[in-house]
PDB file of C-alpha atoms and ligand atoms in Angstrom:
ATOM      1  CA  UNK A   1      48.008  40.375  59.796  1.00 62.00           C
ATOM      2  CA  UNK A   2      45.178  38.025  60.633  1.00 88.00           C
ATOM      3  CA  UNK A   3      42.555  40.661  61.357  1.00 97.00           C
ATOM      4  CA  UNK A   4      38.891  39.736  61.265  1.00 98.00           C
ATOM      5  CA  UNK A   5      35.654  41.723  61.334  1.00 98.00           C
ATOM      6  CA  UNK A   6      33.227  41.280  64.226  1.00 98.00           C
ATOM      7  CA  UNK A   7      30.170  43.472  64.824  1.00 98.00           C
ATOM      8  CA  UNK A   8      31.580  46.613  63.271  1.00 98.00           C
ATOM      9  CA  UNK A   9      35.176  46.302  64.496  1.00 98.00           C
ATOM     10  CA  UNK A  10      38.375  45.030  62.887  1.00 98.00           C
ATOM     11  CA  UNK A  11      40.564  43.166  65.355  1.00 98.00           C
ATOM     12  CA  UNK A  12      43.092  40.343  65.583  1.00 98.00           C
ATOM     13  CA  UNK A  13      41.357  36.991  65.305  1.00 97.00           C
ATOM     14  CA  UNK A  14      42.585  35.840  68.721  1.00 97.00           C
ATOM     15  CA  UNK A  15      40.884  38.853  70.284  1.00 97.00           C
ATOM     16  CA  UNK A  16      37.514  38.293  68.609  1.00 98.00           C
ATOM     17  CA  UNK A  17      34.926  37.176  71.187  1.00 98.00           C
ATOM     18  CA  UNK A  18      31.258  36.269  71.005  1.00 98.00           C
ATOM     19  CA  UNK A  19      28.783  35.504  73.776  1.00 98.00           C
ATOM     20  CA  UNK A  20      28.176  31.890  74.800  1.00 98.00           C
ATOM     21  CA  UNK A  21      24.499  32.826  74.377  1.00 98.00           C
ATOM     22  CA  UNK A  22      25.050  33.510  70.704  1.00 98.00           C
ATOM     23  CA  UNK A  23      22.354  31.674  68.769  1.00 98.00           C
ATOM     24  CA  UNK A  24      24.898  30.708  66.143  1.00 98.00           C
ATOM     25  CA  UNK A  25      26.745  28.812  68.886  1.00 98.00           C
ATOM     26  CA  UNK A  26      23.704  27.430  70.711  1.00 98.00           C
ATOM     27  CA  UNK A  27      21.361  26.593  67.801  1.00 98.00           C
ATOM     28  CA  UNK A  28      23.389  26.901  64.618  1.00 98.00           C
ATOM     29  CA  UNK A  29      20.932  29.753  64.014  1.00 98.00           C
ATOM     30  CA  UNK A  30      22.769  31.646  61.299  1.00 98.00           C
ATOM     31  CA  UNK A  31      23.627  31.943  57.622  1.00 99.00           C
ATOM     32  CA  UNK A  32      27.111  31.853  56.118  1.00 99.00           C
ATOM     33  CA  UNK A  33      28.941  32.369  52.841  1.00 99.00           C
ATOM     34  CA  UNK A  34      32.394  31.568  51.513  1.00 98.00           C
ATOM     35  CA  UNK A  35      33.829  33.720  48.712  1.00 98.00           C
ATOM     36  CA  UNK A  36      36.974  33.315  46.683  1.00 98.00           C
ATOM     37  CA  UNK A  37      39.531  36.110  46.376  1.00 98.00           C
ATOM     38  CA  UNK A  38      41.867  36.156  43.380  1.00 98.00           C
ATOM     39  CA  UNK A  39      44.576  38.811  43.324  1.00 97.00           C
ATOM     40  CA  UNK A  40      42.585  40.933  45.728  1.00 98.00           C
ATOM     41  CA  UNK A  41      39.347  40.737  43.741  1.00 97.00           C
ATOM     42  CA  UNK A  42      36.213  39.021  45.035  1.00 98.00           C
ATOM     43  CA  UNK A  43      34.920  36.422  42.575  1.00 98.00           C
ATOM     44  CA  UNK A  44      31.145  36.522  41.947  1.00 98.00           C
ATOM     45  CA  UNK A  45      30.388  38.884  44.844  1.00 98.00           C
ATOM     46  CA  UNK A  46      26.954  39.776  43.458  1.00 98.00           C
ATOM     47  CA  UNK A  47      25.860  36.140  43.325  1.00 98.00           C
ATOM     48  CA  UNK A  48      27.161  35.344  46.819  1.00 98.00           C
ATOM     49  CA  UNK A  49      25.556  38.483  48.272  1.00 99.00           C
ATOM     50  CA  UNK A  50      22.220  37.674  46.634  1.00 98.00           C
ATOM     51  CA  UNK A  51      22.253  34.112  48.012  1.00 98.00           C
ATOM     52  CA  UNK A  52      23.161  35.327  51.478  1.00 99.00           C
ATOM     53  CA  UNK A  53      20.440  37.989  51.490  1.00 99.00           C
ATOM     54  CA  UNK A  54      17.896  35.435  50.304  1.00 98.00           C
ATOM     55  CA  UNK A  55      18.950  32.996  53.049  1.00 98.00           C
ATOM     56  CA  UNK A  56      18.775  35.621  55.794  1.00 99.00           C
ATOM     57  CA  UNK A  57      15.346  36.695  54.588  1.00 98.00           C
ATOM     58  CA  UNK A  58      14.121  33.080  54.421  1.00 98.00           C
ATOM     59  CA  UNK A  59      15.089  32.429  58.058  1.00 98.00           C
ATOM     60  CA  UNK A  60      13.974  35.942  59.131  1.00 98.00           C
ATOM     61  CA  UNK A  61      17.286  37.178  60.523  1.00 98.00           C
ATOM     62  CA  UNK A  62      17.007  40.989  60.426  1.00 98.00           C
ATOM     63  CA  UNK A  63      20.006  41.711  58.196  1.00 98.00           C
ATOM     64  CA  UNK A  64      18.801  43.219  54.935  1.00 98.00           C
ATOM     65  CA  UNK A  65      20.075  42.953  51.378  1.00 98.00           C
ATOM     66  CA  UNK A  66      21.635  46.404  51.781  1.00 98.00           C
ATOM     67  CA  UNK A  67      23.324  45.262  55.012  1.00 98.00           C
ATOM     68  CA  UNK A  68      24.725  42.315  53.031  1.00 98.00           C
ATOM     69  CA  UNK A  69      25.831  44.698  50.269  1.00 98.00           C
ATOM     70  CA  UNK A  70      27.820  46.561  52.939  1.00 98.00           C
ATOM     71  CA  UNK A  71      29.893  43.438  53.546  1.00 98.00           C
ATOM     72  CA  UNK A  72      31.646  43.977  50.221  1.00 98.00           C
ATOM     73  CA  UNK A  73      33.514  46.962  51.702  1.00 98.00           C
ATOM     74  CA  UNK A  74      34.260  44.890  54.827  1.00 98.00           C
ATOM     75  CA  UNK A  75      35.703  42.190  52.602  1.00 98.00           C
ATOM     76  CA  UNK A  76      37.869  44.684  50.733  1.00 98.00           C
ATOM     77  CA  UNK A  77      39.195  46.094  54.025  1.00 98.00           C
ATOM     78  CA  UNK A  78      40.070  42.575  55.191  1.00 98.00           C
ATOM     79  CA  UNK A  79      41.859  41.910  51.899  1.00 98.00           C
ATOM     80  CA  UNK A  80      43.933  45.082  52.289  1.00 98.00           C
ATOM     81  CA  UNK A  81      44.631  44.645  56.029  1.00 98.00           C
ATOM     82  CA  UNK A  82      45.729  41.048  55.584  1.00 98.00           C
ATOM     83  CA  UNK A  83      47.967  41.561  52.543  1.00 97.00           C
ATOM     84  CA  UNK A  84      45.765  39.478  50.275  1.00 98.00           C
ATOM     85  CA  UNK A  85      45.983  41.700  47.179  1.00 97.00           C
ATOM     86  CA  UNK A  86      48.097  39.092  45.459  1.00 97.00           C
ATOM     87  CA  UNK A  87      47.650  35.341  45.235  1.00 97.00           C
ATOM     88  CA  UNK A  88      44.471  33.658  46.434  1.00 98.00           C
ATOM     89  CA  UNK A  89      42.323  33.641  49.548  1.00 98.00           C
ATOM     90  CA  UNK A  90      38.848  32.899  50.814  1.00 98.00           C
ATOM     91  CA  UNK A  91      36.661  35.019  53.064  1.00 98.00           C
ATOM     92  CA  UNK A  92      34.117  33.425  55.399  1.00 98.00           C
ATOM     93  CA  UNK A  93      31.033  35.457  56.377  1.00 99.00           C
ATOM     94  CA  UNK A  94      28.550  34.531  59.071  1.00 99.00           C
ATOM     95  CA  UNK A  95      25.479  36.343  60.365  1.00 99.00           C
ATOM     96  CA  UNK A  96      23.724  34.742  63.325  1.00 99.00           C
ATOM     97  CA  UNK A  97      20.482  35.755  65.056  1.00 98.00           C
ATOM     98  CA  UNK A  98      22.546  37.302  67.855  1.00 98.00           C
ATOM     99  CA  UNK A  99      22.956  36.630  71.581  1.00 98.00           C
ATOM    100  CA  UNK A 100      19.957  36.204  73.872  1.00 98.00           C
ATOM    101  CA  UNK A 101      18.801  33.898  76.700  1.00 97.00           C
ATOM    102  CA  UNK A 102      18.043  30.506  75.203  1.00 97.00           C
ATOM    103  CA  UNK A 103      14.556  30.123  73.763  1.00 98.00           C
ATOM    104  CA  UNK A 104      13.865  28.172  70.607  1.00 98.00           C
ATOM    105  CA  UNK A 105      11.630  30.939  69.316  1.00 98.00           C
ATOM    106  CA  UNK A 106      13.203  34.187  68.130  1.00 98.00           C
ATOM    107  CA  UNK A 107      14.852  36.575  70.636  1.00 98.00           C
ATOM    108  CA  UNK A 108      13.246  39.968  71.390  1.00 97.00           C
ATOM    109  CA  UNK A 109      12.959  42.376  68.465  1.00 97.00           C
ATOM    110  CA  UNK A 110      16.001  44.621  68.380  1.00 97.00           C
ATOM    111  CA  UNK A 111      18.465  41.851  69.307  1.00 98.00           C
ATOM    112  CA  UNK A 112      21.377  42.677  66.991  1.00 98.00           C
ATOM    113  CA  UNK A 113      22.597  39.900  64.690  1.00 98.00           C
ATOM    114  CA  UNK A 114      26.214  38.832  65.196  1.00 99.00           C
ATOM    115  CA  UNK A 115      28.184  39.683  62.061  1.00 99.00           C
ATOM    116  CA  UNK A 116      31.534  38.045  61.441  1.00 99.00           C
ATOM    117  CA  UNK A 117      33.944  37.940  58.494  1.00 99.00           C
ATOM    118  CA  UNK A 118      37.375  36.318  58.360  1.00 98.00           C
ATOM    119  CA  UNK A 119      39.886  35.819  55.536  1.00 98.00           C
ATOM    120  CA  UNK A 120      42.231  32.869  54.985  1.00 98.00           C
ATOM    121  CA  UNK A 121      45.056  32.389  52.526  1.00 98.00           C
ATOM    122  CA  UNK A 122      44.041  29.714  50.005  1.00 98.00           C
ATOM    123  CA  UNK A 123      46.032  27.666  47.528  1.00 97.00           C
ATOM    124  CA  UNK A 124      44.007  25.536  45.117  1.00 97.00           C
ATOM    125  CA  UNK A 125      45.237  21.976  44.746  1.00 96.00           C
ATOM    126  CA  UNK A 126      46.776  21.350  41.334  1.00 95.00           C
ATOM    127  CA  UNK A 127      46.766  17.609  42.065  1.00 96.00           C
ATOM    128  CA  UNK A 128      43.051  17.617  42.724  1.00 97.00           C
ATOM    129  CA  UNK A 129      42.398  19.418  39.440  1.00 97.00           C
ATOM    130  CA  UNK A 130      44.716  17.340  37.315  1.00 97.00           C
ATOM    131  CA  UNK A 131      44.544  13.889  38.875  1.00 98.00           C
ATOM    132  CA  UNK A 132      41.061  13.988  40.348  1.00 98.00           C
ATOM    133  CA  UNK A 133      39.707  12.904  43.729  1.00 98.00           C
ATOM    134  CA  UNK A 134      38.125   9.920  45.421  1.00 98.00           C
ATOM    135  CA  UNK A 135      34.526  10.110  46.595  1.00 99.00           C
ATOM    136  CA  UNK A 136      32.114   7.915  48.511  1.00 99.00           C
ATOM    137  CA  UNK A 137      28.327   7.791  48.564  1.00 98.00           C
ATOM    138  CA  UNK A 138      26.366   8.346  51.778  1.00 98.00           C
ATOM    139  CA  UNK A 139      22.653   8.612  52.534  1.00 98.00           C
ATOM    140  CA  UNK A 140      21.527  12.258  52.587  1.00 98.00           C
ATOM    141  CA  UNK A 141      20.571  12.727  56.236  1.00 97.00           C
ATOM    142  CA  UNK A 142      20.081  16.480  55.974  1.00 98.00           C
ATOM    143  CA  UNK A 143      16.882  18.464  56.384  1.00 98.00           C
ATOM    144  CA  UNK A 144      14.489  19.680  53.694  1.00 98.00           C
ATOM    145  CA  UNK A 145      15.972  23.185  53.251  1.00 98.00           C
ATOM    146  CA  UNK A 146      19.383  22.360  51.820  1.00 98.00           C
ATOM    147  CA  UNK A 147      18.958  25.428  49.585  1.00 98.00           C
ATOM    148  CA  UNK A 148      19.756  27.620  52.607  1.00 98.00           C
ATOM    149  CA  UNK A 149      23.395  28.011  53.599  1.00 98.00           C
ATOM    150  CA  UNK A 150      22.786  27.695  57.335  1.00 98.00           C
ATOM    151  CA  UNK A 151      25.584  27.103  59.825  1.00 98.00           C
ATOM    152  CA  UNK A 152      23.784  23.922  60.892  1.00 97.00           C
ATOM    153  CA  UNK A 153      26.189  21.604  59.099  1.00 98.00           C
ATOM    154  CA  UNK A 154      25.881  18.340  61.041  1.00 98.00           C
ATOM    155  CA  UNK A 155      24.831  16.362  57.954  1.00 98.00           C
ATOM    156  CA  UNK A 156      27.786  17.728  55.994  1.00 98.00           C
ATOM    157  CA  UNK A 157      30.208  17.240  58.898  1.00 98.00           C
ATOM    158  CA  UNK A 158      29.286  13.564  59.347  1.00 98.00           C
ATOM    159  CA  UNK A 159      29.359  12.922  55.600  1.00 98.00           C
ATOM    160  CA  UNK A 160      32.751  14.609  55.122  1.00 98.00           C
ATOM    161  CA  UNK A 161      34.151  12.714  58.116  1.00 98.00           C
ATOM    162  CA  UNK A 162      33.004   9.413  56.581  1.00 98.00           C
ATOM    163  CA  UNK A 163      34.797  10.446  53.371  1.00 98.00           C
ATOM    164  CA  UNK A 164      37.889  11.463  55.310  1.00 98.00           C
ATOM    165  CA  UNK A 165      37.989   8.147  57.178  1.00 98.00           C
ATOM    166  CA  UNK A 166      37.890   6.251  53.901  1.00 98.00           C
ATOM    167  CA  UNK A 167      40.630   8.369  52.328  1.00 98.00           C
ATOM    168  CA  UNK A 168      38.199  10.212  50.051  1.00 98.00           C
ATOM    169  CA  UNK A 169      37.789  13.954  49.478  1.00 98.00           C
ATOM    170  CA  UNK A 170      34.023  14.163  49.148  1.00 98.00           C
ATOM    171  CA  UNK A 171      30.850  12.339  50.154  1.00 99.00           C
ATOM    172  CA  UNK A 172      28.074  12.386  47.564  1.00 98.00           C
ATOM    173  CA  UNK A 173      24.623  12.479  49.141  1.00 98.00           C
ATOM    174  CA  UNK A 174      21.969  10.022  47.960  1.00 98.00           C
ATOM    175  CA  UNK A 175      18.303  10.848  48.558  1.00 98.00           C
ATOM    176  CA  UNK A 176      15.493   8.699  47.144  1.00 98.00           C
ATOM    177  CA  UNK A 177      17.991   6.896  44.913  1.00 98.00           C
ATOM    178  CA  UNK A 178      19.260  10.142  43.374  1.00 98.00           C
ATOM    179  CA  UNK A 179      22.643  11.907  43.481  1.00 98.00           C
ATOM    180  CA  UNK A 180      21.903  15.227  45.166  1.00 98.00           C
ATOM    181  CA  UNK A 181      25.229  17.008  45.794  1.00 99.00           C
ATOM    182  CA  UNK A 182      28.418  16.652  47.794  1.00 98.00           C
ATOM    183  CA  UNK A 183      28.803  17.619  51.463  1.00 98.00           C
ATOM    184  CA  UNK A 184      30.308  20.957  50.347  1.00 98.00           C
ATOM    185  CA  UNK A 185      30.114  20.763  46.550  1.00 98.00           C
ATOM    186  CA  UNK A 186      27.574  20.331  43.749  1.00 99.00           C
ATOM    187  CA  UNK A 187      27.849  17.082  41.798  1.00 99.00           C
ATOM    188  CA  UNK A 188      27.792  16.436  38.052  1.00 99.00           C
ATOM    189  CA  UNK A 189      27.770  13.341  35.832  1.00 99.00           C
ATOM    190  CA  UNK A 190      28.505  13.057  32.137  1.00 98.00           C
ATOM    191  CA  UNK A 191      25.908  10.782  30.545  1.00 98.00           C
ATOM    192  CA  UNK A 192      25.774  10.259  26.769  1.00 97.00           C
ATOM    193  CA  UNK A 193      27.942  13.338  26.344  1.00 97.00           C
ATOM    194  CA  UNK A 194      25.525  15.518  28.356  1.00 98.00           C
ATOM    195  CA  UNK A 195      26.663  17.193  31.576  1.00 98.00           C
ATOM    196  CA  UNK A 196      23.924  16.507  34.124  1.00 98.00           C
ATOM    197  CA  UNK A 197      23.277  17.856  37.602  1.00 99.00           C
ATOM    198  CA  UNK A 198      20.341  17.859  40.005  1.00 98.00           C
ATOM    199  CA  UNK A 199      17.872  20.680  39.254  1.00 98.00           C
ATOM    200  CA  UNK A 200      17.578  23.595  41.682  1.00 98.00           C
ATOM    201  CA  UNK A 201      15.228  22.678  44.512  1.00 98.00           C
ATOM    202  CA  UNK A 202      14.983  22.821  48.292  1.00 98.00           C
ATOM    203  CA  UNK A 203      17.185  19.697  48.437  1.00 98.00           C
ATOM    204  CA  UNK A 204      20.436  21.193  47.116  1.00 98.00           C
ATOM    205  CA  UNK A 205      22.412  24.386  47.573  1.00 99.00           C
ATOM    206  CA  UNK A 206      22.125  26.691  44.551  1.00 98.00           C
ATOM    207  CA  UNK A 207      25.900  26.697  44.136  1.00 98.00           C
ATOM    208  CA  UNK A 208      27.519  29.732  42.578  1.00 98.00           C
ATOM    209  CA  UNK A 209      30.187  27.537  40.981  1.00 98.00           C
ATOM    210  CA  UNK A 210      27.422  25.207  39.706  1.00 98.00           C
ATOM    211  CA  UNK A 211      25.872  28.104  37.793  1.00 98.00           C
ATOM    212  CA  UNK A 212      29.212  29.294  36.395  1.00 98.00           C
ATOM    213  CA  UNK A 213      30.033  25.727  35.335  1.00 98.00           C
ATOM    214  CA  UNK A 214      26.685  25.292  33.543  1.00 98.00           C
ATOM    215  CA  UNK A 215      27.201  28.596  31.719  1.00 98.00           C
ATOM    216  CA  UNK A 216      30.846  27.830  30.885  1.00 98.00           C
ATOM    217  CA  UNK A 217      29.920  24.373  29.547  1.00 98.00           C
ATOM    218  CA  UNK A 218      27.184  25.790  27.304  1.00 98.00           C
ATOM    219  CA  UNK A 219      29.630  28.417  26.069  1.00 97.00           C
ATOM    220  CA  UNK A 220      32.103  25.827  24.841  1.00 98.00           C
ATOM    221  CA  UNK A 221      29.369  23.749  23.204  1.00 98.00           C
ATOM    222  CA  UNK A 222      28.979  21.044  25.861  1.00 98.00           C
ATOM    223  CA  UNK A 223      25.294  20.143  26.272  1.00 98.00           C
ATOM    224  CA  UNK A 224      23.972  20.458  29.833  1.00 98.00           C
ATOM    225  CA  UNK A 225      20.815  19.261  31.515  1.00 98.00           C
ATOM    226  CA  UNK A 226      19.500  19.970  34.994  1.00 98.00           C
ATOM    227  CA  UNK A 227      17.895  16.616  35.683  1.00 98.00           C
ATOM    228  CA  UNK A 228      18.418  14.047  38.421  1.00 98.00           C
ATOM    229  CA  UNK A 229      21.053  11.322  38.069  1.00 98.00           C
ATOM    230  CA  UNK A 230      20.125   7.982  39.622  1.00 98.00           C
ATOM    231  CA  UNK A 231      22.536   6.014  41.757  1.00 98.00           C
ATOM    232  CA  UNK A 232      22.757   3.376  39.008  1.00 98.00           C
ATOM    233  CA  UNK A 233      23.556   6.056  36.405  1.00 98.00           C
ATOM    234  CA  UNK A 234      26.192   7.471  38.728  1.00 98.00           C
ATOM    235  CA  UNK A 235      28.061   4.191  38.837  1.00 98.00           C
ATOM    236  CA  UNK A 236      27.714   3.681  35.084  1.00 98.00           C
ATOM    237  CA  UNK A 237      28.750   7.238  34.152  1.00 98.00           C
ATOM    238  CA  UNK A 238      32.082   7.513  32.334  1.00 98.00           C
ATOM    239  CA  UNK A 239      32.779  10.844  34.069  1.00 98.00           C
ATOM    240  CA  UNK A 240      31.785  12.432  37.367  1.00 99.00           C
ATOM    241  CA  UNK A 241      32.918  15.731  38.851  1.00 99.00           C
ATOM    242  CA  UNK A 242      32.250  18.050  41.751  1.00 99.00           C
ATOM    243  CA  UNK A 243      32.325  21.841  41.879  1.00 98.00           C
ATOM    244  CA  UNK A 244      32.470  24.518  44.565  1.00 98.00           C
ATOM    245  CA  UNK A 245      34.148  27.702  45.745  1.00 98.00           C
ATOM    246  CA  UNK A 246      37.153  25.908  47.242  1.00 97.00           C
ATOM    247  CA  UNK A 247      37.051  22.883  44.902  1.00 98.00           C
ATOM    248  CA  UNK A 248      36.696  24.570  41.474  1.00 98.00           C
ATOM    249  CA  UNK A 249      36.017  21.633  39.118  1.00 98.00           C
ATOM    250  CA  UNK A 250      37.450  18.391  40.508  1.00 98.00           C
ATOM    251  CA  UNK A 251      37.127  15.144  38.526  1.00 98.00           C
ATOM    252  CA  UNK A 252      36.051  12.085  40.543  1.00 99.00           C
ATOM    253  CA  UNK A 253      38.200   9.112  39.572  1.00 98.00           C
ATOM    254  CA  UNK A 254      37.151   6.591  42.213  1.00 98.00           C
ATOM    255  CA  UNK A 255      33.640   6.183  43.668  1.00 98.00           C
ATOM    256  CA  UNK A 256      33.127   3.818  46.611  1.00 98.00           C
ATOM    257  CA  UNK A 257      36.384   2.146  45.573  1.00 98.00           C
ATOM    258  CA  UNK A 258      35.230   1.604  41.969  1.00 98.00           C
ATOM    259  CA  UNK A 259      37.015   3.220  39.056  1.00 98.00           C
ATOM    260  CA  UNK A 260      35.053   5.963  37.288  1.00 98.00           C
ATOM    261  CA  UNK A 261      35.448   5.623  33.510  1.00 97.00           C
ATOM    262  CA  UNK A 262      39.098   5.046  32.680  1.00 96.00           C
ATOM    263  CA  UNK A 263      40.180   5.996  36.196  1.00 97.00           C
ATOM    264  CA  UNK A 264      41.583   9.336  35.101  1.00 98.00           C
ATOM    265  CA  UNK A 265      39.863  12.672  34.369  1.00 98.00           C
ATOM    266  CA  UNK A 266      37.725  12.403  31.220  1.00 98.00           C
ATOM    267  CA  UNK A 267      37.617  14.698  28.168  1.00 98.00           C
ATOM    268  CA  UNK A 268      34.278  16.380  28.896  1.00 98.00           C
ATOM    269  CA  UNK A 269      35.270  17.136  32.487  1.00 98.00           C
ATOM    270  CA  UNK A 270      38.582  18.574  31.315  1.00 98.00           C
ATOM    271  CA  UNK A 271      36.866  20.784  28.744  1.00 98.00           C
ATOM    272  CA  UNK A 272      34.359  22.102  31.281  1.00 98.00           C
ATOM    273  CA  UNK A 273      37.094  22.556  33.876  1.00 98.00           C
ATOM    274  CA  UNK A 274      39.211  24.627  31.464  1.00 98.00           C
ATOM    275  CA  UNK A 275      36.190  26.745  30.511  1.00 98.00           C
ATOM    276  CA  UNK A 276      35.351  27.344  34.173  1.00 98.00           C
ATOM    277  CA  UNK A 277      38.940  28.201  35.164  1.00 98.00           C
ATOM    278  CA  UNK A 278      39.091  30.716  32.309  1.00 97.00           C
ATOM    279  CA  UNK A 279      36.070  32.468  33.880  1.00 97.00           C
ATOM    280  CA  UNK A 280      37.401  32.201  37.404  1.00 97.00           C
ATOM    281  CA  UNK A 281      40.792  33.648  36.629  1.00 97.00           C
ATOM    282  CA  UNK A 282      39.784  35.944  33.771  1.00 92.00           C
ATOM    283  CA  UNK A 283      42.777  38.113  33.064  1.00 70.00           C
ATOM    284  CA  UNK A 284      44.325  37.525  36.507  1.00 72.00           C
ATOM    285  CA  UNK A 285      48.046  36.944  36.241  1.00 58.00           C
ATOM    286  CA  UNK A 286      48.118  34.609  39.248  1.00 65.00           C
ATOM    287  CA  UNK A 287      49.747  31.240  38.527  1.00 64.00           C
ATOM    288  CA  UNK A 288      47.134  28.512  38.522  1.00 67.00           C
TER     289      UNK A 288
HETATM  290  N1  PDD B 301      30.378  24.979  50.451  1.00 89.23           N
HETATM  291  N2  PDD B 301      26.710  22.360  48.150  1.00 89.23           N
HETATM  292  C1  PDD B 301      26.958  22.516  49.450  1.00 89.23           C
HETATM  293  C2  PDD B 301      26.185  21.703  50.428  1.00 89.23           C
HETATM  294  C3  PDD B 301      27.931  23.452  49.879  1.00 89.23           C
HETATM  295  O1  PDD B 301      28.172  23.626  51.188  1.00 89.23           O
HETATM  296  C4  PDD B 301      28.647  24.195  48.908  1.00 89.23           C
HETATM  297  C5  PDD B 301      29.679  25.216  49.287  1.00 89.23           C
HETATM  298  C6  PDD B 301      28.356  23.967  47.548  1.00 89.23           C
HETATM  299  C7  PDD B 301      29.031  24.749  46.457  1.00 89.23           C
HETATM  300  O2  PDD B 301      28.559  26.071  46.428  1.00 89.23           O
HETATM  301  P1  PDD B 301      29.441  27.281  45.885  1.00 89.23           P
HETATM  302  O3  PDD B 301      29.822  26.950  44.508  1.00 89.23           O
HETATM  303  O4  PDD B 301      28.516  28.441  45.963  1.00 89.23           O
HETATM  304  O5  PDD B 301      30.636  27.393  46.796  1.00 89.23           O
HETATM  305  C8  PDD B 301      27.378  23.067  47.212  1.00 89.23           C
HETATM  306  C9  PDD B 301      31.264  25.986  50.993  1.00 89.23           C
HETATM  307  C10 PDD B 301      32.395  26.323  50.112  1.00 89.23           C
HETATM  308  C11 PDD B 301      31.674  25.596  52.389  1.00 89.23           C
HETATM  309  O6  PDD B 301      30.814  25.071  53.101  1.00 89.23           O
HETATM  310  O7  PDD B 301      32.805  25.860  52.796  1.00 89.23           O
END
């Protein structure tokens, strides 16, 4: 139990070691992914792998799309070795630019990337789904490549801590007066019956759940629009919700201490949530 994958080997997590010169450690110079496992099956592997390969290519870490494809077998080995064929789990993947004496520019060609994957048991929160969550707004202090899932998460860490300190689950990032996304989720508003979310750009992560939610909503006849939501519209919206790999679809019932809509999850959110969960669980028999 509790085995992880590090640079080609499977070993107990407490025996996994990386160099203090690792550029993931020193610079946050790496790309990560988090996937959901339901009854031993990886949800949306193809989409996660494509995003990871695109991110690695964008930051020029020499780990190709076919190297990323190879992580699917790693993931399946971790699922088997850690008894995760039933119930739910997540697997975290990280590829950094490897270990080398500290220079800001890239290390010598041939420096092997550090490749890590680790599973965790995961139980989705029924309360969060059914009763909703509190959120706060914070200024978006992050950089201009939020579309890349880099391990540099200082903006998200500080935002989530601010949420945590005010008893909220998520911090919604405001940039130029617009709702961008949460610290670790994509954000949606229901305005005039239309489900709205920020369009794909360099300022938000192209969330896998976001895409599934848009498709699921369309499928059940809920109109969707990828267009920015202003801060004023956010506070006037009768329904708000956030989505992500470990959040699914969570209604927001309180924003900066103000009630959203009626103060309980709204009908459009519930409809979209049900449509998404049907896709997530498919025919899985796991209780959810
Ligand atoms: N976070 N936006 C940000 C900034 C995120 O970090 C995440 C995911 C999302 C949702 O993306 P997806 O649906 O692909 O999980 C949106 C992961 C789960 C994390 O950091 O743990």
